[in-house]
Amino acid sequence: MSKSYSDTFTGPHMLGIAGLNRLEVISLLDRAEQFVALNRQRKKHQDLLNGRTLINLFFEPSTRTQSSFELAGKRLGADVINMAIQTSSIAKGETLIDTAVTLNAMRPDLLVVRHSASGAAALLSQKVDCAVINAGDGAHEHPTQALLDALTLRAHFGDLSGLKIAICGDVVHSRVARSNIILLTLMGAQVRLCAPPTLLPTKASAWGVEVFHDMKQALVGCDVVMVLRLQKERMNSACVPSSREYFHYFGLDREKLNLAKKGALVMHPGPMNRGVEIDSEIADDPNVSLINEQVESGVAMRMAVLASLAEGRHE
Ligand code: CP
């Protein structure tokens, strides 16, 4: 961990990939790469966030993002608390803004927010004095997911430039897709989107991507297939006739993956609906699946984001 780095990302917040430039992304990837190495050692601690306070404020369920931000903060020496939303005063009707302003009065340095409303993290960043990190806001952005995905890809391919990446599934409800499209195109990858029309925003073709409705066409020549979760909790009406039919046409199985480039790799941000958007045979195949590596990258990338934001806020 003695390597010096040129850290061009300093915040003041991490609200989305939109607004980051290529150098800022590269600086985070470089830094996270060092934390991957640290996290593989028996002693995983540094004191970069000693004396700092991190609050996790998750209004939506999470396994990966919340636990990795908690681990990231603790490995860097911060005091970390996870707000238990169900037993907080939100249950008595306290608003999001009042909650954030109350927590802000306790002088945290870093506030990690997940909320069902697009723009929630940006709104809070105007009300508090600390750095705000968007851990997912509605269908808008999930920036640290895209950054950890890029870290995972860079470990396998080196350069992201020129990679052909198919993002398949429930694009319309996916903040992961939005953040990834922005980041991957910024880094020079060629992005394809594949979904039934009911799961694609009408403006998708304006995002600098190729749009497909047939997965067998979309996967031809791809280096990477990124599969998205069917987000039933965000659907007002059924967007697909049945899970079984969806799997037949849009579920990633061996037969469809064989149409991609030889050696193509598979990603999924999790949690997975096995047998709906991805076959277990693919998800659990260590020769093609990067899913567990994505989780490992998540801790390292969140350490990089927290450390960079904290350094950007000198006392
Ligand atoms: N990928 C992701 O955000 O997973 P969690 O919902 O478990 O945090």
CSV table of C-alpha atoms and ligand atoms in Angstrom, one decimal:
chain,number,residue,atom,x,y,z
A,1,MET,CA,0.0,0.0,0.0
A,2,SER,CA,3.0,2.3,-0.3
A,3,LYS,CA,2.3,3.2,-3.9
A,4,SER,CA,1.5,6.9,-4.4
A,5,TYR,CA,-1.5,7.9,-6.5
A,6,SER,CA,-2.8,10.9,-8.2
A,7,ASP,CA,-6.3,11.2,-6.6
A,8,THR,CA,-8.3,13.4,-8.9
A,9,PHE,CA,-11.7,12.5,-7.4
A,10,THR,CA,-12.3,14.5,-4.2
A,11,GLY,CA,-16.0,15.0,-4.2
A,12,PRO,CA,-17.6,17.0,-2.5
A,13,HIS,CA,-20.2,14.2,-2.9
A,14,MET,CA,-20.7,11.0,-4.9
A,15,LEU,CA,-24.2,11.4,-6.3
A,16,GLY,CA,-23.8,9.8,-9.7
A,17,ILE,CA,-21.5,8.8,-12.5
A,18,ALA,CA,-22.9,11.7,-14.5
A,19,GLY,CA,-20.7,14.6,-13.7
A,20,LEU,CA,-17.5,12.5,-13.2
A,21,ASN,CA,-14.8,12.7,-15.8
A,22,ARG,CA,-12.6,9.9,-17.1
A,23,LEU,CA,-9.6,10.9,-15.0
A,24,GLU,CA,-11.7,10.9,-11.8
A,25,VAL,CA,-13.0,7.4,-12.6
A,26,ILE,CA,-9.5,6.2,-13.3
A,27,SER,CA,-8.2,7.6,-10.0
A,28,LEU,CA,-10.9,5.7,-8.1
A,29,LEU,CA,-10.2,2.5,-10.0
A,30,ASP,CA,-6.4,2.9,-9.3
A,31,ARG,CA,-7.1,3.5,-5.6
A,32,ALA,CA,-9.6,0.7,-5.3
A,33,GLU,CA,-7.1,-1.7,-6.8
A,34,GLN,CA,-4.8,-1.0,-3.9
A,35,PHE,CA,-7.6,-1.7,-1.5
A,36,VAL,CA,-8.4,-5.0,-3.2
A,37,ALA,CA,-4.8,-6.0,-2.3
A,38,LEU,CA,-5.2,-4.8,1.3
A,39,ASN,CA,-8.5,-6.7,1.7
A,40,ARG,CA,-6.7,-9.9,0.7
A,41,GLN,CA,-4.3,-9.6,3.6
A,42,ARG,CA,-4.9,-10.9,7.0
A,43,LYS,CA,-4.7,-7.4,8.5
A,44,LYS,CA,-7.2,-5.3,6.6
A,45,HIS,CA,-7.0,-2.0,8.5
A,46,GLN,CA,-5.7,1.4,7.6
A,47,ASP,CA,-6.3,4.6,9.6
A,48,LEU,CA,-7.3,7.0,6.8
A,49,LEU,CA,-10.7,7.6,8.3
A,50,ASN,CA,-9.6,7.6,12.0
A,51,GLY,CA,-11.9,10.0,13.9
A,52,ARG,CA,-14.4,10.2,11.1
A,53,THR,CA,-18.0,9.2,11.4
A,54,LEU,CA,-20.0,7.3,8.7
A,55,ILE,CA,-23.8,6.9,8.8
A,56,ASN,CA,-25.5,4.4,6.6
A,57,LEU,CA,-29.1,5.5,5.9
A,58,PHE,CA,-30.9,2.9,3.9
A,59,PHE,CA,-34.6,3.3,3.2
A,60,GLU,CA,-34.6,0.3,0.9
A,61,PRO,CA,-33.4,-3.2,1.6
A,62,SER,CA,-29.7,-4.0,0.9
A,63,THR,CA,-27.2,-6.8,1.5
A,64,ARG,CA,-24.2,-6.0,-0.6
A,65,THR,CA,-24.2,-2.2,-0.6
A,66,GLN,CA,-24.9,-1.6,3.1
A,67,SER,CA,-22.6,-4.3,4.4
A,68,SER,CA,-19.8,-3.2,2.1
A,69,PHE,CA,-20.0,0.4,3.1
A,70,GLU,CA,-20.0,-0.7,6.7
A,71,LEU,CA,-16.9,-2.9,6.2
A,72,ALA,CA,-15.2,-0.2,4.1
A,73,GLY,CA,-15.7,2.4,6.8
A,74,LYS,CA,-14.5,0.1,9.5
A,75,ARG,CA,-11.5,-1.1,7.6
A,76,LEU,CA,-10.4,2.5,7.2
A,77,GLY,CA,-10.9,3.3,10.9
A,78,ALA,CA,-14.2,5.2,10.9
A,79,ASP,CA,-16.9,5.1,13.5
A,80,VAL,CA,-19.8,3.5,11.6
A,81,ILE,CA,-23.5,3.4,12.5
A,82,ASN,CA,-26.3,1.8,10.5
A,83,MET,CA,-29.6,3.6,11.0
A,84,ALA,CA,-32.4,1.0,11.6
A,85,ILE,CA,-35.1,2.7,9.6
A,86,GLN,CA,-38.0,0.6,10.9
A,87,THR,CA,-37.3,1.5,14.5
A,88,SER,CA,-36.3,5.1,13.8
A,89,SER,CA,-38.6,8.1,14.2
A,90,ILE,CA,-39.4,7.8,10.5
A,91,ALA,CA,-41.9,5.2,11.7
A,92,LYS,CA,-43.5,8.1,13.6
A,93,GLY,CA,-43.7,10.2,10.5
A,94,GLU,CA,-40.4,12.2,10.5
A,95,THR,CA,-39.5,13.2,7.0
A,96,LEU,CA,-36.4,12.3,5.0
A,97,ILE,CA,-35.1,15.9,5.3
A,98,ASP,CA,-35.8,16.2,9.0
A,99,THR,CA,-34.1,12.9,9.6
A,100,ALA,CA,-31.0,13.9,7.6
A,101,VAL,CA,-30.8,17.3,9.3
A,102,THR,CA,-31.1,15.6,12.7
A,103,LEU,CA,-28.3,13.2,11.9
A,104,ASN,CA,-26.2,16.1,10.4
A,105,ALA,CA,-26.4,17.9,13.8
A,106,MET,CA,-24.4,14.9,15.2
A,107,ARG,CA,-21.6,16.0,12.9
A,108,PRO,CA,-21.0,12.9,10.7
A,109,ASP,CA,-18.4,13.2,7.9
A,110,LEU,CA,-20.0,10.7,5.5
A,111,LEU,CA,-23.7,9.9,4.9
A,112,VAL,CA,-24.5,7.0,2.7
A,113,VAL,CA,-28.1,7.1,1.5
A,114,ARG,CA,-30.4,4.7,-0.4
A,115,HIS,CA,-33.9,5.8,-1.1
A,116,SER,CA,-36.7,4.9,-3.5
A,117,ALA,CA,-37.0,8.4,-4.9
A,118,SER,CA,-34.8,9.6,-7.7
A,119,GLY,CA,-32.8,12.6,-6.6
A,120,ALA,CA,-33.1,11.8,-2.8
A,121,ALA,CA,-29.3,11.8,-2.3
A,122,ALA,CA,-28.8,15.0,-4.3
A,123,LEU,CA,-31.6,16.7,-2.2
A,124,LEU,CA,-29.9,15.6,1.1
A,125,SER,CA,-26.5,16.9,-0.1
A,126,GLN,CA,-28.0,20.4,-0.1
A,127,LYS,CA,-29.2,20.1,3.5
A,128,VAL,CA,-26.2,18.6,5.3
A,129,ASP,CA,-22.6,19.6,5.9
A,130,CYS,CA,-21.0,16.2,5.3
A,131,ALA,CA,-20.2,14.2,2.1
A,132,VAL,CA,-23.3,12.4,0.7
A,133,ILE,CA,-22.9,9.1,-1.2
A,134,ASN,CA,-25.7,7.9,-3.3
A,135,ALA,CA,-26.2,4.2,-2.6
A,136,GLY,CA,-29.1,4.0,-5.1
A,137,ASP,CA,-31.9,6.5,-5.7
A,138,GLY,CA,-35.0,5.1,-7.3
A,139,ALA,CA,-34.3,4.2,-11.0
A,140,HIS,CA,-31.8,7.1,-11.3
A,141,GLU,CA,-28.2,6.1,-10.3
A,142,HIS,CA,-26.2,3.6,-8.3
A,143,PRO,CA,-22.7,5.0,-8.9
A,144,THR,CA,-20.6,2.8,-6.7
A,145,GLN,CA,-22.1,-0.3,-8.3
A,146,ALA,CA,-21.0,1.0,-11.8
A,147,LEU,CA,-17.5,1.8,-10.3
A,148,LEU,CA,-17.2,-1.7,-8.7
A,149,ASP,CA,-18.3,-3.3,-12.0
A,150,ALA,CA,-15.6,-1.3,-13.9
A,151,LEU,CA,-13.0,-2.4,-11.3
A,152,THR,CA,-14.0,-6.0,-11.8
A,153,LEU,CA,-13.9,-5.6,-15.6
A,154,ARG,CA,-10.5,-3.9,-15.5
A,155,ALA,CA,-9.1,-6.8,-13.5
A,156,HIS,CA,-10.0,-9.2,-16.3
A,157,PHE,CA,-9.6,-7.1,-19.5
A,158,GLY,CA,-7.2,-4.3,-18.5
A,159,ASP,CA,-8.7,-1.6,-20.6
A,160,LEU,CA,-12.5,-1.1,-20.9
A,161,SER,CA,-12.1,0.7,-24.2
A,162,GLY,CA,-13.5,-1.3,-27.1
A,163,LEU,CA,-15.2,-3.9,-25.0
A,164,LYS,CA,-18.6,-5.0,-26.2
A,165,ILE,CA,-20.9,-5.3,-23.3
A,166,ALA,CA,-24.6,-6.4,-23.4
A,167,ILE,CA,-26.7,-5.1,-20.6
A,168,CYS,CA,-29.8,-7.4,-20.5
A,169,GLY,CA,-33.0,-7.4,-18.6
A,170,ASP,CA,-35.1,-4.8,-16.7
A,171,VAL,CA,-33.4,-1.7,-17.9
A,172,VAL,CA,-36.3,0.6,-17.3
A,173,HIS,CA,-36.3,0.2,-13.5
A,174,SER,CA,-32.5,-0.2,-13.2
A,175,ARG,CA,-30.3,2.5,-11.6
A,176,VAL,CA,-27.5,0.0,-12.1
A,177,ALA,CA,-28.0,0.1,-15.8
A,178,ARG,CA,-28.1,3.9,-15.9
A,179,SER,CA,-24.8,4.3,-14.0
A,180,ASN,CA,-23.2,1.6,-16.0
A,181,ILE,CA,-24.2,3.0,-19.3
A,182,ILE,CA,-22.7,6.4,-18.4
A,183,LEU,CA,-19.5,4.9,-17.0
A,184,LEU,CA,-18.9,2.3,-19.7
A,185,THR,CA,-19.5,4.7,-22.6
A,186,LEU,CA,-17.3,7.3,-20.9
A,187,MET,CA,-14.5,4.7,-20.7
A,188,GLY,CA,-14.9,3.8,-24.4
A,189,ALA,CA,-16.8,0.5,-24.2
A,190,GLN,CA,-19.6,-0.3,-26.7
A,191,VAL,CA,-22.8,-0.9,-24.8
A,192,ARG,CA,-25.8,-2.9,-26.1
A,193,LEU,CA,-29.1,-3.0,-24.3
A,194,CYS,CA,-31.4,-5.9,-24.6
A,195,ALA,CA,-34.9,-6.2,-23.2
A,196,PRO,CA,-38.5,-6.5,-24.2
A,197,PRO,CA,-40.0,-3.1,-25.1
A,198,THR,CA,-41.9,-3.0,-21.8
A,199,LEU,CA,-38.6,-3.0,-19.9
A,200,LEU,CA,-36.7,-0.4,-22.0
A,201,PRO,CA,-37.2,3.3,-21.7
A,202,THR,CA,-38.4,4.9,-25.0
A,203,LYS,CA,-35.4,7.2,-24.9
A,204,ALA,CA,-32.8,4.4,-24.6
A,205,SER,CA,-31.6,4.7,-28.1
A,206,ALA,CA,-30.5,8.3,-27.4
A,207,TRP,CA,-28.0,7.1,-24.7
A,208,GLY,CA,-25.2,6.2,-27.2
A,209,VAL,CA,-26.1,2.5,-27.0
A,210,GLU,CA,-27.4,-0.1,-29.5
A,211,VAL,CA,-30.9,-1.4,-28.6
A,212,PHE,CA,-32.0,-5.0,-29.1
A,213,HIS,CA,-35.2,-6.9,-28.3
A,214,ASP,CA,-33.8,-10.3,-29.3
A,215,MET,CA,-31.1,-11.6,-26.9
A,216,LYS,CA,-29.7,-14.1,-29.4
A,217,GLN,CA,-28.8,-11.1,-31.7
A,218,ALA,CA,-27.7,-8.9,-28.8
A,219,LEU,CA,-25.1,-11.4,-27.5
A,220,VAL,CA,-23.3,-12.1,-30.8
A,221,GLY,CA,-19.6,-10.9,-30.4
A,222,CYS,CA,-20.0,-9.6,-26.9
A,223,ASP,CA,-17.1,-9.8,-24.4
A,224,VAL,CA,-19.4,-9.4,-21.4
A,225,VAL,CA,-23.1,-10.1,-20.6
A,226,MET,CA,-24.4,-8.0,-17.7
A,227,VAL,CA,-27.7,-9.4,-16.5
A,228,LEU,CA,-30.1,-7.3,-14.6
A,229,ARG,CA,-32.7,-8.3,-11.9
A,230,LEU,CA,-36.3,-8.3,-12.8
A,231,GLN,CA,-37.5,-5.6,-10.3
A,232,LYS,CA,-41.0,-6.8,-9.6
A,233,GLU,CA,-41.2,-4.4,-6.5
A,234,ARG,CA,-41.0,-1.4,-8.9
A,235,MET,CA,-43.6,-2.6,-11.4
A,236,ASN,CA,-47.1,-1.0,-11.3
A,237,SER,CA,-48.4,-3.7,-13.7
A,238,ALA,CA,-47.0,-6.9,-15.1
A,239,CYS,CA,-44.2,-5.9,-17.6
A,240,VAL,CA,-43.7,-9.5,-18.6
A,241,PRO,CA,-46.4,-12.2,-19.3
A,242,SER,CA,-44.8,-14.8,-16.9
A,243,SER,CA,-41.4,-15.5,-15.3
A,244,ARG,CA,-41.2,-18.7,-17.3
A,245,GLU,CA,-41.8,-17.0,-20.6
A,246,TYR,CA,-39.3,-14.2,-19.6
A,247,PHE,CA,-36.6,-16.8,-18.9
A,248,HIS,CA,-37.3,-18.5,-22.3
A,249,TYR,CA,-36.6,-15.3,-24.2
A,250,PHE,CA,-34.4,-13.2,-21.9
A,251,GLY,CA,-33.0,-15.5,-19.3
A,252,LEU,CA,-29.2,-16.1,-19.7
A,253,ASP,CA,-28.6,-19.8,-20.1
A,254,ARG,CA,-25.7,-21.7,-21.7
A,255,GLU,CA,-27.3,-21.8,-25.1
A,256,LYS,CA,-27.6,-18.0,-25.3
A,257,LEU,CA,-24.2,-17.4,-23.7
A,258,ASN,CA,-22.6,-19.6,-26.4
A,259,LEU,CA,-23.6,-16.9,-28.9
A,260,ALA,CA,-21.3,-14.4,-27.3
A,261,LYS,CA,-17.5,-14.2,-27.9
A,262,LYS,CA,-15.6,-17.4,-26.8
A,263,GLY,CA,-14.6,-16.8,-23.2
A,264,ALA,CA,-17.3,-14.1,-22.6
A,265,LEU,CA,-17.8,-13.3,-19.0
A,266,VAL,CA,-21.1,-12.8,-17.0
A,267,MET,CA,-22.0,-10.2,-14.4
A,268,HIS,CA,-25.0,-9.6,-12.3
A,269,PRO,CA,-25.3,-6.8,-9.6
A,270,GLY,CA,-27.4,-9.1,-7.3
A,271,PRO,CA,-29.6,-10.1,-5.8
A,272,MET,CA,-30.4,-12.7,-8.5
A,273,ASN,CA,-33.7,-14.2,-9.5
A,274,ARG,CA,-32.4,-17.6,-10.4
A,275,GLY,CA,-34.3,-19.2,-13.2
A,276,VAL,CA,-35.9,-15.9,-14.2
A,277,GLU,CA,-33.1,-13.7,-15.6
A,278,ILE,CA,-30.2,-16.1,-15.1
A,279,ASP,CA,-29.8,-19.8,-15.1
A,280,SER,CA,-28.0,-21.2,-12.0
A,281,GLU,CA,-25.7,-23.2,-14.2
A,282,ILE,CA,-24.3,-19.8,-15.5
A,283,ALA,CA,-24.4,-17.9,-12.2
A,284,ASP,CA,-22.5,-20.6,-10.4
A,285,ASP,CA,-19.9,-21.4,-13.1
A,286,PRO,CA,-16.6,-20.0,-11.9
A,287,ASN,CA,-15.2,-20.0,-15.4
A,288,VAL,CA,-17.7,-17.4,-16.6
A,289,SER,CA,-19.4,-15.8,-13.6
A,290,LEU,CA,-17.8,-12.6,-12.1
A,291,ILE,CA,-20.6,-12.2,-9.6
A,292,ASN,CA,-18.6,-13.0,-6.4
A,293,GLU,CA,-15.7,-10.9,-7.7
A,294,GLN,CA,-18.2,-8.0,-8.1
A,295,VAL,CA,-19.0,-8.3,-4.4
A,296,GLU,CA,-15.3,-8.3,-3.5
A,297,SER,CA,-14.7,-5.3,-5.7
A,298,GLY,CA,-17.6,-3.5,-3.9
A,299,VAL,CA,-15.7,-3.3,-0.6
A,300,ALA,CA,-12.5,-2.0,-2.2
A,301,MET,CA,-14.3,0.5,-4.4
A,302,ARG,CA,-16.4,1.9,-1.4
A,303,MET,CA,-13.1,2.2,0.5
A,304,ALA,CA,-11.7,4.3,-2.4
A,305,VAL,CA,-14.8,6.5,-2.5
A,306,LEU,CA,-14.9,7.1,1.2
A,307,ALA,CA,-11.2,7.8,1.5
A,308,SER,CA,-11.3,10.2,-1.5
A,309,LEU,CA,-14.3,12.1,-0.1
A,310,ALA,CA,-12.8,12.3,3.4
A,311,GLU,CA,-9.5,13.7,2.0
A,312,GLY,CA,-11.5,16.2,-0.1
A,313,ARG,CA,-12.9,17.6,3.2
A,314,HIS,CA,-9.9,18.9,5.1
A,315,GLU,CA,-10.7,20.4,8.5
B,1,CP,N1,-26.3,-4.6,-6.1
B,1,CP,C1,-26.9,-4.1,-5.0
B,1,CP,O1,-27.1,-2.9,-4.8
B,1,CP,O2,-27.2,-5.1,-4.1
B,1,CP,P1,-27.9,-4.8,-2.7
B,1,CP,O3,-29.4,-4.4,-3.0
B,1,CP,O4,-27.9,-6.1,-1.9
B,1,CP,O5,-27.2,-3.7,-1.9
